[in-house]
Coordinates of C-alpha atoms and ligand atoms in Angstrom, one line a residue:
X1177 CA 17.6 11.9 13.0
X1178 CA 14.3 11.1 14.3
X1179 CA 13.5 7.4 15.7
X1180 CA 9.9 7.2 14.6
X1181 CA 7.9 4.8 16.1
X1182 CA 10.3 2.5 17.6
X1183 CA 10.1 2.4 21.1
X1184 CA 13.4 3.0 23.0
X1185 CA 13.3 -0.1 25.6
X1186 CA 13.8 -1.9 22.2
X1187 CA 17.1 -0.4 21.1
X1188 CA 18.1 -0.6 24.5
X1189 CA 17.4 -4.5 24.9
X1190 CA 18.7 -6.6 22.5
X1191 CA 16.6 -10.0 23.6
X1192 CA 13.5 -8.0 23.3
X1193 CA 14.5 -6.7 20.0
X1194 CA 15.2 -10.3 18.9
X1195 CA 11.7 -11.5 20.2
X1196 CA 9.9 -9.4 18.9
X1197 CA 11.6 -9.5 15.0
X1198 CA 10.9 -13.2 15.4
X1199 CA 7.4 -12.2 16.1
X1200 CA 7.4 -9.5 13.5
X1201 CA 8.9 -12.5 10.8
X1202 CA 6.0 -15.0 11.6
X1203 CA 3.2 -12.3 11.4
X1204 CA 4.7 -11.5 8.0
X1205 CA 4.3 -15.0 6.5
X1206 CA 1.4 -15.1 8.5
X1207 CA -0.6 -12.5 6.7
X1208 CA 1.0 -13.7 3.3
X1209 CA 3.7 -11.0 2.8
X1210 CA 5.7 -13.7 0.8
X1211 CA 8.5 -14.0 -1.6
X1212 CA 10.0 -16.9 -3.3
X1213 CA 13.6 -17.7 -2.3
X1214 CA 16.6 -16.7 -4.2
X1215 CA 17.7 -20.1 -4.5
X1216 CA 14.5 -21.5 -6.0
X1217 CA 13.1 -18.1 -7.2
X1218 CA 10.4 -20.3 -9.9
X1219 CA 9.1 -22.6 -7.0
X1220 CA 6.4 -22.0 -3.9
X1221 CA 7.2 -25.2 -2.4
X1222 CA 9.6 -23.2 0.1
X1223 CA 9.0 -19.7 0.5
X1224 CA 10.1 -16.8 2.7
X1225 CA 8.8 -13.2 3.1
X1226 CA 9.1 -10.4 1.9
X1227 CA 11.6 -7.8 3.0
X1228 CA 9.8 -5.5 5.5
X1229 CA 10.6 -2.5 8.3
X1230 CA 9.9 -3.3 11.5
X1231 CA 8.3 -0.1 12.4
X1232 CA 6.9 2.2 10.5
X1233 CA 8.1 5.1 9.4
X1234 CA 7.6 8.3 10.0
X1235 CA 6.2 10.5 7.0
X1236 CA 4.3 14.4 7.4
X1237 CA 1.1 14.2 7.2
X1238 CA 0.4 17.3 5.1
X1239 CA 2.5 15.7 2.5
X1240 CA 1.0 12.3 2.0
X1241 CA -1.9 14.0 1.5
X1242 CA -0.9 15.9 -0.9
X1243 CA 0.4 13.1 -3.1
X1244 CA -3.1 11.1 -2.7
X1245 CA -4.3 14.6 -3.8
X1246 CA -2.2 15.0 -6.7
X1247 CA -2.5 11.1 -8.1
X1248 CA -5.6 11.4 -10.3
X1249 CA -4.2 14.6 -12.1
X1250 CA -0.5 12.5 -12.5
X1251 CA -3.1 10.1 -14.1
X1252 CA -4.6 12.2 -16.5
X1253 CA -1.5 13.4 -17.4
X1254 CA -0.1 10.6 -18.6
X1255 CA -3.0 9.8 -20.1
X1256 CA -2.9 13.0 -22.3
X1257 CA 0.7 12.5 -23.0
X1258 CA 0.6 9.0 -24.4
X1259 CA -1.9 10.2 -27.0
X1260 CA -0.2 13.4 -28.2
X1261 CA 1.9 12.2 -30.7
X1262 CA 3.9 15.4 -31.7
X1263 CA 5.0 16.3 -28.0
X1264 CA 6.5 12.4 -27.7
X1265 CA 8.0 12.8 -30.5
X1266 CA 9.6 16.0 -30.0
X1267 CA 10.8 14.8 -26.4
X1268 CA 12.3 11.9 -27.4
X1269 CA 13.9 12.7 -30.5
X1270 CA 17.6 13.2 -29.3
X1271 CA 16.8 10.0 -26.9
X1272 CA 15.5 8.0 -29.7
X1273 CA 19.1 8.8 -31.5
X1274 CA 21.3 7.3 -28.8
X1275 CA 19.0 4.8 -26.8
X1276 CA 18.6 1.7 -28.8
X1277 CA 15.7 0.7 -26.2
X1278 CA 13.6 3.8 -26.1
X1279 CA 14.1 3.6 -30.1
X1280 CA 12.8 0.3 -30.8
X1281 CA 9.6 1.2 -28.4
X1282 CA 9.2 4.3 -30.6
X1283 CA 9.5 2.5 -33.5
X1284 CA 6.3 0.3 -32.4
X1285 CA 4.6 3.2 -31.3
X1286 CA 5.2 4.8 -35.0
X1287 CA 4.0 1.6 -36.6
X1288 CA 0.7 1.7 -34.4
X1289 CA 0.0 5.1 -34.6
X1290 CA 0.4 4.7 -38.7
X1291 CA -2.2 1.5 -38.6
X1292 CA -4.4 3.3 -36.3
X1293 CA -5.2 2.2 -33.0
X1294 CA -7.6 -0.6 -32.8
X1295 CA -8.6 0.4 -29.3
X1296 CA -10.3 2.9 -27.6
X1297 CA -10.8 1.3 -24.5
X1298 CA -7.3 2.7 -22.3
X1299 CA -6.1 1.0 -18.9
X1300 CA -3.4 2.9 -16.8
X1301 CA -2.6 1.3 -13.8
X1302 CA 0.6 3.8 -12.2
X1303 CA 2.8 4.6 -9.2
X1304 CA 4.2 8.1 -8.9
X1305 CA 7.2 8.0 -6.2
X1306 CA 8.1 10.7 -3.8
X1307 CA 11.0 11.8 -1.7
X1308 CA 10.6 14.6 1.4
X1309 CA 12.8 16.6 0.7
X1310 CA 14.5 18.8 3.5
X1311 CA 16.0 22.4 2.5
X1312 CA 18.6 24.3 5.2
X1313 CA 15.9 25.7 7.0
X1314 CA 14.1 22.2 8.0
X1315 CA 11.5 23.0 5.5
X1316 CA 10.0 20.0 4.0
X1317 CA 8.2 19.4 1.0
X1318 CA 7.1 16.4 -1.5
X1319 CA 9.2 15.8 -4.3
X1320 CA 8.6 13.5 -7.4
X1321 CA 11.1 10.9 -8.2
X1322 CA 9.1 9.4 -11.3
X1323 CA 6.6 7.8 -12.2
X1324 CA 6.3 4.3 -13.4
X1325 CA 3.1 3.6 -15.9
X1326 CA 4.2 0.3 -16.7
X1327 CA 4.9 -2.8 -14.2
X1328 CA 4.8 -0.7 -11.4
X1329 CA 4.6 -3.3 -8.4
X1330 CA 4.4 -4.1 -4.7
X1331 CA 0.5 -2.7 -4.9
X1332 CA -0.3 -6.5 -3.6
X1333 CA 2.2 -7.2 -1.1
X1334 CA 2.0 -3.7 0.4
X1335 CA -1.6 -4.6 0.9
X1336 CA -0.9 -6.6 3.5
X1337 CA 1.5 -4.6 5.7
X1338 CA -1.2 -2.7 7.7
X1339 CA -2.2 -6.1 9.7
X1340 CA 1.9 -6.9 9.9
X1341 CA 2.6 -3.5 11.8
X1342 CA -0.5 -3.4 13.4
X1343 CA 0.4 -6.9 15.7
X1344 CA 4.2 -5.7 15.9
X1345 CA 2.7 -2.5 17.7
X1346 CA 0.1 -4.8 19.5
X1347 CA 3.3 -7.0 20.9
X1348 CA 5.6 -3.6 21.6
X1349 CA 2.6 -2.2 23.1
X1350 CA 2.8 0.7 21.1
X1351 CA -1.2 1.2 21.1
X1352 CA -1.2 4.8 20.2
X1353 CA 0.8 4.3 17.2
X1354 CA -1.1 1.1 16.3
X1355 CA -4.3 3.5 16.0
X1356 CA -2.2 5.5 13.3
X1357 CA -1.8 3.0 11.2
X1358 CA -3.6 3.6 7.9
X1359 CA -5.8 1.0 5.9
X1360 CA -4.0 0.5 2.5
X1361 CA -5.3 -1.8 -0.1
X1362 CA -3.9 -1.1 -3.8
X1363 CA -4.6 -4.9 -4.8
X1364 CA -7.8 -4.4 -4.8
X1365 CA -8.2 -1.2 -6.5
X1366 CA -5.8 -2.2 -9.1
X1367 CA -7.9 -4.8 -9.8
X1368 CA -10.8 -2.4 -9.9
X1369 CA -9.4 -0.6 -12.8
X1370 CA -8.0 -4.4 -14.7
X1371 CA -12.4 -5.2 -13.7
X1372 CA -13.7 -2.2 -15.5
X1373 CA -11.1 -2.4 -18.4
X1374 CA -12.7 -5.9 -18.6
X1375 CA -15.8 -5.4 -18.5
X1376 CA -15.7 -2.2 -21.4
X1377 CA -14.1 -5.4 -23.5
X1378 CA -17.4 -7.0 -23.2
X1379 CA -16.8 -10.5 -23.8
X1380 CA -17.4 -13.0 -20.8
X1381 CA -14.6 -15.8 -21.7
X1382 CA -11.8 -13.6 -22.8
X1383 CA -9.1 -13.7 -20.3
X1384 CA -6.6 -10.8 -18.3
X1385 CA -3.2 -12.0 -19.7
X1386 CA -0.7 -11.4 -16.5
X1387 CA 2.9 -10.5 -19.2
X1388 CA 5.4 -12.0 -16.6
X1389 CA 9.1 -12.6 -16.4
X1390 CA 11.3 -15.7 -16.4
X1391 CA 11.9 -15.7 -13.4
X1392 CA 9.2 -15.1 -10.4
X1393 CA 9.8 -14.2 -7.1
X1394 CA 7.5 -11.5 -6.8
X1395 CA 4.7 -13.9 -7.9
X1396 CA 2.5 -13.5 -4.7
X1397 CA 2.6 -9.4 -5.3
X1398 CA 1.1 -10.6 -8.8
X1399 CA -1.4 -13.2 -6.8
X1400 CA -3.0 -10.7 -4.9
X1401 CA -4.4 -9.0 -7.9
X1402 CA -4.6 -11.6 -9.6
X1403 CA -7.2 -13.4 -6.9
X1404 CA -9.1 -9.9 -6.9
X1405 CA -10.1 -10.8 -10.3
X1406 CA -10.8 -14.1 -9.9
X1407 CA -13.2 -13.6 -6.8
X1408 CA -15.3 -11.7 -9.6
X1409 CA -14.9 -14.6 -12.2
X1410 CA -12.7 -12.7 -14.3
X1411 CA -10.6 -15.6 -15.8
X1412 CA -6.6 -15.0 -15.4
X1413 CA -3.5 -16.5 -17.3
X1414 CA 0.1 -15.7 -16.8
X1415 CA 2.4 -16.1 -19.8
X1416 CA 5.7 -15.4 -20.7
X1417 CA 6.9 -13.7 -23.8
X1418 CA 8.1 -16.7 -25.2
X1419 CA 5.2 -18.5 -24.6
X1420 CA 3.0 -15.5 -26.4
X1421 CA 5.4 -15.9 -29.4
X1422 CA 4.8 -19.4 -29.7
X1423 CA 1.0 -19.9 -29.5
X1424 CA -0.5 -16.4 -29.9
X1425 CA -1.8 -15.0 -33.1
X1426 CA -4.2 -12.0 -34.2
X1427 CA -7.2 -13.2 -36.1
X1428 CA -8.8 -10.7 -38.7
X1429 CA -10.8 -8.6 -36.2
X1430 CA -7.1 -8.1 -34.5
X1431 CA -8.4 -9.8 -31.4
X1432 CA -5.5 -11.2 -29.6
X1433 CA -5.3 -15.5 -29.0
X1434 CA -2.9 -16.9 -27.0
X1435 CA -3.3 -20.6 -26.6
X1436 CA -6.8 -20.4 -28.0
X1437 CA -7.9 -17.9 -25.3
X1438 CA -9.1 -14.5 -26.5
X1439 CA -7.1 -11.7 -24.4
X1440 CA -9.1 -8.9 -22.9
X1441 CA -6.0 -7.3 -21.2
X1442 CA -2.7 -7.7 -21.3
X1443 CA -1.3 -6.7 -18.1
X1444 CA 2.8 -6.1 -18.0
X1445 CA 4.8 -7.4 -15.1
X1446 CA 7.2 -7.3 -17.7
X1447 CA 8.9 -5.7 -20.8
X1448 CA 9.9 -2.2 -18.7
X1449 CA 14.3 -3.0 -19.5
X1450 CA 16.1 -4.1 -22.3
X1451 CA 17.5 -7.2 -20.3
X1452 CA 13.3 -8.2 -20.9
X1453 CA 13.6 -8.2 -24.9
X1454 CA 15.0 -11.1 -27.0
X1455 CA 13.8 -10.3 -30.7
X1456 CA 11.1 -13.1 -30.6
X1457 CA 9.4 -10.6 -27.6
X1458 CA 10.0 -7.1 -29.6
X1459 CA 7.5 -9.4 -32.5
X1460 CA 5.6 -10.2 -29.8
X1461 CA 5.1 -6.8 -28.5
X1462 CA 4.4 -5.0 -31.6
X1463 CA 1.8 -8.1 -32.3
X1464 CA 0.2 -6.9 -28.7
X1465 CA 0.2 -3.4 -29.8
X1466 CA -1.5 -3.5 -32.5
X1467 CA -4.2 -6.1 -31.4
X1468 CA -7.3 -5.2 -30.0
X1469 CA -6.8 -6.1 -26.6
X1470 CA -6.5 -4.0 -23.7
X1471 CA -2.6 -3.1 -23.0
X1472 CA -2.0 -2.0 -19.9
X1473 CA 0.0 0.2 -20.5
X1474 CA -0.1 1.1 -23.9
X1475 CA 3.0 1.9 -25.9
X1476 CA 2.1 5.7 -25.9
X1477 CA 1.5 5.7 -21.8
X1478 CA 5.0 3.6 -21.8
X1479 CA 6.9 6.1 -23.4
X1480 CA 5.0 9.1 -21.2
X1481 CA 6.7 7.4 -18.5
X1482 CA 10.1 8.0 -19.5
X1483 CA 12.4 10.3 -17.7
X1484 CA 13.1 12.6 -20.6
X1485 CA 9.5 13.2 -20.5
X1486 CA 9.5 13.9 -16.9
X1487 CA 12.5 16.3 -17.3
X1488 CA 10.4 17.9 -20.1
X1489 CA 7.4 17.9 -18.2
X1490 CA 9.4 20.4 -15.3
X1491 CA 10.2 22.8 -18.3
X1492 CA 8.1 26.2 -17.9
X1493 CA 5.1 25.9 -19.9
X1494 CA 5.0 22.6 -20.5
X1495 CA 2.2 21.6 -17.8
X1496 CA -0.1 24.8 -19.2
X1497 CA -0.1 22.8 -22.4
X1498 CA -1.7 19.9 -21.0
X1499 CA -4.2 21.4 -18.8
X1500 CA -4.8 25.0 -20.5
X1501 CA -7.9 26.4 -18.5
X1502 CA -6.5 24.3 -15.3
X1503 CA -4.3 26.3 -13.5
X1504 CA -4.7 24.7 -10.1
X1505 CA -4.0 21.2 -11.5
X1506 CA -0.8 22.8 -13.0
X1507 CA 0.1 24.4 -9.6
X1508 CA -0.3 21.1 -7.9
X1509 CA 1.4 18.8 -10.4
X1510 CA 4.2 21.6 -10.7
X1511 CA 4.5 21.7 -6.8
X1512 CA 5.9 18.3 -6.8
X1513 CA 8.2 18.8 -9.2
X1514 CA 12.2 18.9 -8.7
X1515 CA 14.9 20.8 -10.7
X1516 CA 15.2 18.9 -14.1
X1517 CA 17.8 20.1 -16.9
X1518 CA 18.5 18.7 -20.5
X1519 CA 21.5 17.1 -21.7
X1520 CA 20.6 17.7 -25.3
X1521 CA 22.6 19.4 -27.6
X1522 CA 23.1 22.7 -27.7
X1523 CA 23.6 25.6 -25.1
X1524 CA 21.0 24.8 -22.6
X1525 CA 22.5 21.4 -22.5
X1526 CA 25.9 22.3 -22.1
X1527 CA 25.0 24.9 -19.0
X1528 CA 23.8 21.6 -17.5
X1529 CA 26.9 19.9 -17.9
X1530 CA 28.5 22.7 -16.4
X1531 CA 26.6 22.9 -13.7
X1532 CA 27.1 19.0 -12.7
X1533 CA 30.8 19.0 -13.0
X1534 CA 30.6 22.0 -10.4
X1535 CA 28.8 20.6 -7.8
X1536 CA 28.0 16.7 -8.7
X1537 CA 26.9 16.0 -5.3
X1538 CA 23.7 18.0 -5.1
X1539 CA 22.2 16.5 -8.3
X1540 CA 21.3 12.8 -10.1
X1541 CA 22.6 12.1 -13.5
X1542 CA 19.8 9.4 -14.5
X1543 CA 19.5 7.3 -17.8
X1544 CA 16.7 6.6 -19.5
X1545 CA 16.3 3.5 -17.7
X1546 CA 14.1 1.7 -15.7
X1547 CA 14.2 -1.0 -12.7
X1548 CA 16.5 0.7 -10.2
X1549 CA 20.1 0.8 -10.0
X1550 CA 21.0 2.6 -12.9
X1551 CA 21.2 6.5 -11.5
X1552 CA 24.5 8.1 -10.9
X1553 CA 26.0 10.2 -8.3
X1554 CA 28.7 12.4 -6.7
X1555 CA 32.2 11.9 -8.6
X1556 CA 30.7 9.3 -10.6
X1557 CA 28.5 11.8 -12.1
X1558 CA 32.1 13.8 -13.6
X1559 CA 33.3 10.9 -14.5
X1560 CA 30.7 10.1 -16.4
X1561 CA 29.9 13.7 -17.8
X1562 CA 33.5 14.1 -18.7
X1563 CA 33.3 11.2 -21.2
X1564 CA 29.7 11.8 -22.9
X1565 CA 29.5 15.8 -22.4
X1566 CA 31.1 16.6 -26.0
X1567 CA 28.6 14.0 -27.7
X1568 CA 25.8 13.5 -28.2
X1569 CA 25.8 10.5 -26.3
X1570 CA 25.1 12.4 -23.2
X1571 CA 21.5 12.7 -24.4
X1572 CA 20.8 9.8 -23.2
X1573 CA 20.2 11.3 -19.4
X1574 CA 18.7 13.6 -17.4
X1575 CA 20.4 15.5 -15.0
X1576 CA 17.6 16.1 -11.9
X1577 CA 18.4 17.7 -8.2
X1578 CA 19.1 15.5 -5.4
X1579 CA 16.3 14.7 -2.8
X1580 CA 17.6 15.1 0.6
X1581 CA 15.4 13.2 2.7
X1582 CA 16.2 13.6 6.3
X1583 CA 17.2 10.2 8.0
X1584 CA 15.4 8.3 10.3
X1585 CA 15.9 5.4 12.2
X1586 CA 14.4 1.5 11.4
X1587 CA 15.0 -2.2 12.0
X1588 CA 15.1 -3.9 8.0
X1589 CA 14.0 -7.4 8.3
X1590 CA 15.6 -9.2 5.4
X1591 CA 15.8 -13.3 5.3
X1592 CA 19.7 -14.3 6.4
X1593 CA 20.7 -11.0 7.6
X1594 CA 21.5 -9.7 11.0
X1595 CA 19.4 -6.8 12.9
X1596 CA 20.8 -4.1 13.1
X1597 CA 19.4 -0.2 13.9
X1598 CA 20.1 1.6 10.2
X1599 CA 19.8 5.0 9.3
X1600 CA 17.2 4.8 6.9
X1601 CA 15.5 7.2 4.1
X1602 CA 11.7 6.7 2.8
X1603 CA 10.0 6.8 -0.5
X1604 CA 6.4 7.2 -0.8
X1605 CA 4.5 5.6 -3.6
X1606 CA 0.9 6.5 -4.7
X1607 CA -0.4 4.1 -7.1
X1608 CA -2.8 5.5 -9.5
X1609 CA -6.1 3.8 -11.6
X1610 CA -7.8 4.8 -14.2
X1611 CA -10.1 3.4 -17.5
X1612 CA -10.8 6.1 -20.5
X1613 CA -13.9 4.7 -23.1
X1614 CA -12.8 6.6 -25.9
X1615 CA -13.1 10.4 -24.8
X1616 CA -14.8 9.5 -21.4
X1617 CA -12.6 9.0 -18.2
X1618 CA -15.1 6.4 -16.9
X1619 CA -12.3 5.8 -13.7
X1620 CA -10.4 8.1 -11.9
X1621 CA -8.4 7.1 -8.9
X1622 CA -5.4 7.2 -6.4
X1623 CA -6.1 3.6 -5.2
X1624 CA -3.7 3.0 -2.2
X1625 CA 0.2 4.4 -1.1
X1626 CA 3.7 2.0 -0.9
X1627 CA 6.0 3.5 1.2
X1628 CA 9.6 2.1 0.5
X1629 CA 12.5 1.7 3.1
X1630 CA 16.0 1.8 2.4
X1631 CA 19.3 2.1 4.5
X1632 CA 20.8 5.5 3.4
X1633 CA 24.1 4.0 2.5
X1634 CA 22.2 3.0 -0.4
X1635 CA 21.2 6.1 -2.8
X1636 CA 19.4 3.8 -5.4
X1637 CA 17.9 0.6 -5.9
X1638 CA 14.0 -0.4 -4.7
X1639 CA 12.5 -4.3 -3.1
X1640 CA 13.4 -6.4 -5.8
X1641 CA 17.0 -5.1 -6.2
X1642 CA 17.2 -5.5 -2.5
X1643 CA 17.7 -2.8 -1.3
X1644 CA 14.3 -1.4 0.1
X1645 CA 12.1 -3.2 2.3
X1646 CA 8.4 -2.4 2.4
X1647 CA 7.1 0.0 5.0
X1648 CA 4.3 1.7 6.2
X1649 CA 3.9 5.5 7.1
X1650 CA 3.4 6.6 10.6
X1651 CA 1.6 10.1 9.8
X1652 CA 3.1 12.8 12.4
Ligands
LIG2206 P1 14.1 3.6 -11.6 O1 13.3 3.7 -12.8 O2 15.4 2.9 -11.8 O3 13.3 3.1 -10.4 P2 14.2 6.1 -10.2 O4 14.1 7.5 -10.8 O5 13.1 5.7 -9.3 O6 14.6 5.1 -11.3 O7 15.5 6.1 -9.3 C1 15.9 5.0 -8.5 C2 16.2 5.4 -7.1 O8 17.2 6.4 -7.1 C3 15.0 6.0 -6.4 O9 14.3 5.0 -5.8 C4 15.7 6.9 -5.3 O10 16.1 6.1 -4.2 C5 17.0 7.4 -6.1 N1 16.7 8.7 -6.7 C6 16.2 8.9 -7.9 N2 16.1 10.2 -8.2 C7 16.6 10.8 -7.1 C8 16.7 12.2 -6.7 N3 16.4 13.2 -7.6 N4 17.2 12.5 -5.5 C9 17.6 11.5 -4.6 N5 17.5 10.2 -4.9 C10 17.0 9.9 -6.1
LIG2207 MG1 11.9 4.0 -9.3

């Protein structure tokens, strides 16, 4: 277990520890890590902040570079995906039979793709998450839990947590480590990619359309990019679903009007579970598909980020197809990539289940779900298996390796909960950027890093769940 940067006279004294979390609490509402309150989660009259480490955590160098390294090839793989019709549709075609969700997403991108997309200006804004992995021998290496290409968040908050860790060192007089702390700023290079998108749209009053969910405690993570774009006059709205359903319309050019205002982009918060969807929002989705407006994502680069495509992805062959000529970008991609076995029908599927019910604690039986908390583990995983595996209900998973990270030790500072020293596991975010103008990439980018905190009692589940607590690496 390794104790990263926190500095041992602060385990050992428990009024300093207290101090300095108090300091470490006002320096987080101080630089505007902020979320709304469970009890009043639609209000910024009363606010606290956002769950945070109070050190940061120790991540190997080496490997964070390598995912930086690796983030604008993730993005033009996904980019490539979303538009190859054929692969999606081989890939998901056993998903699409038993996951009602996934289906009704195909069926808009069927209905787009058969119209023709009116588009040609793409926006991916991604995060591709990584676990260390540890093997036997204390070998580590960077391993790929997914990647999220729609609504992938904390890029704003995490902005601020540099200056946060930076005074907690200051105060713990931890100087050296306070020098390691890296500069991080994903709001505003998220917003660089929402700008460009913009500004390919070409029209000066149209607005970016924030798609955001009932209910907003992670507003301020929003805000941040949000206020990006309005420092360059880039005019902002947030709706709601319903609120698109009631005053948007298409006019006969397909541009997209919601409450008079012509949209530019429409940027989803929302709209990544089925909990999101009432029927009024499916209408209103396929009317934002097939509008001219920027979607970021787009149905296609939705669906690319769907497990079953990352299990298909890890398949041998799969990356050459992609990037024939490449085979350095395939190396690097496939470097990152853990074991990933089908659950379709058939014999390859049913040498998976085999292999789960034999030893169910060193893998992840993972639905085609989004939003955390939906993965399954250790006996749960036979359970499971033992009432899906003769159906083809079990199609609707993947089965992937489990990431061992190896344990280390942080303070989580969470509103109305005691401190206590947790043994505590990592996951390292890159967020990715990038605008295509028809066949030009005309942005490319890893645009910033989120690394995610968690107690390791806890083997899923990210911020908003409440689990994980933002973080910052501490390089070694
Ligand atoms: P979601 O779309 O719900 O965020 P993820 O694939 O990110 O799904 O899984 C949720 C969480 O489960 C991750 O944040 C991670 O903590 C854990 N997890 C997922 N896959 C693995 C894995 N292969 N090994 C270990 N933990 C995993
Ligand atoms: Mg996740």
């Amino acid at each position: 277990m390794e104790f990263g940067g926190i500095p041992q006279e602060v385990t050992a004294d428990g009024q300093l520890l207290e101090d300095l979390a108090e300091v470490a609490r006002d320096a987080a509402l101080l630089h505007g890590l902020l979320m709304r309150t469970r009890d009043a989660p639609n209000s910024s009259e009363v606010v606290g902040h956002a769950p945070f480490a109070l050190f940061p955590s120790p991540v190997p160098k080496s490997l964070f570079l390598q995912a930086l390294a690796a983030q604008p090839l993730f993005n033009r793989l996904v980019d490539r995906i979303s538009r190859d019709p054929e692969f999606l549709e081989n890939v998901l075609a056993s998903t699409i039979k038993v996951d009602d969700f996934t289906a009704r997403l195909f069926s808009i991108y069927r209905h787009v793709l058969q119209e023709g997309p009116k588009q040609s200006i793409v926006l991916g804004l991604n995060r591709s998450d990584y676990m260390v992995d540890q093997d036997r021998d204390g070998g580590m290496s960077l391993k790929q839990i997914e990647i999220n290409t729609i609504a992938a968040s904390f890029g704003g908050l995490t902005s601020q947590m540099p200056d946060v860790h930076r005074h907690i060192l200051g105060v713990a007089e931890r100087l050296e480590d306070q020098k390691k702390i890296l500069d991080n700023n994903p709001a505003a290079g998220l917003a660089k990619g929402l700008a460009k998108a913009w500004e390919l749209y070409g029209s000066e009053r149209a607005v970016v359309m924030f798609l955001v969910e009932e209910i907003q405690r992670n507003i301020y993570d929003h805000r941040y990019i949000e206020n990006e774009l309005w420092k360059r006059n880039i005019p902002v709205i947030r709706r709601r679903f319903e609120e698109v359903f009631k005053t948007g319309s298409l006019d006969q050019e397909k541009r997209l009007f919601v409450g008079g205002k012509e949209v530019a982009i429409v940027y989803f918060r929302n709209g990544y579970m089925p909990q999101n969807y009432t029927e009024q929002s499916w209408e209103v989705r396929l009317m934002m598909e097939r509008s001219l407006a920027i979607k970021c994502p787009d149905i296609g680069t939705h669906l690319a980020g769907t497990k079953k495509v990352q299990q298909e992805l890890a398949r041998p062959g799969v990356l050459e197809s992609f990037f024939p000529n490449e085979p350095d970008a395939v190396d690097q991609i496939r470097a990152t990539f853990a074991g990933q076995y089908t659950l379709d029908m058939g014999e390859e599927g049913d040498r998976t289940v085999a292999m789960a019910l034999a030893e169910p604690d060193v893998f992840v039986l993972k639905p085609q779900r989004e939003g955390g908390g939906n993965n399954i583990y250790g006996s749960e995983i036979c359970q499971v298996l033992e009432a899906v595996k003769g159906g083809s209900e079990r199609t609707a998973y993947i089965l992937m390796d489990k990431i061992r990270p190896r344990p280390s030790h942080n303070y989580l500072l969470r509103p109305g909960e005691p401190l206590r020293l947790n043994a505590c596991l990592s996951e390292l975010g890159a967020f990715g950027a990038y605008v295509r103008h028809g066949k030009d990439m005309v942005m490319n980018e890893c645009v910033g890093h989120l690394l995610r905190t968690k107690s390791v009692e806890y083997s899923d589940g990210g911020v908003a769940a409440g689990v994980a607590v933002l973080d910052n690496p501490l390089l070694v």
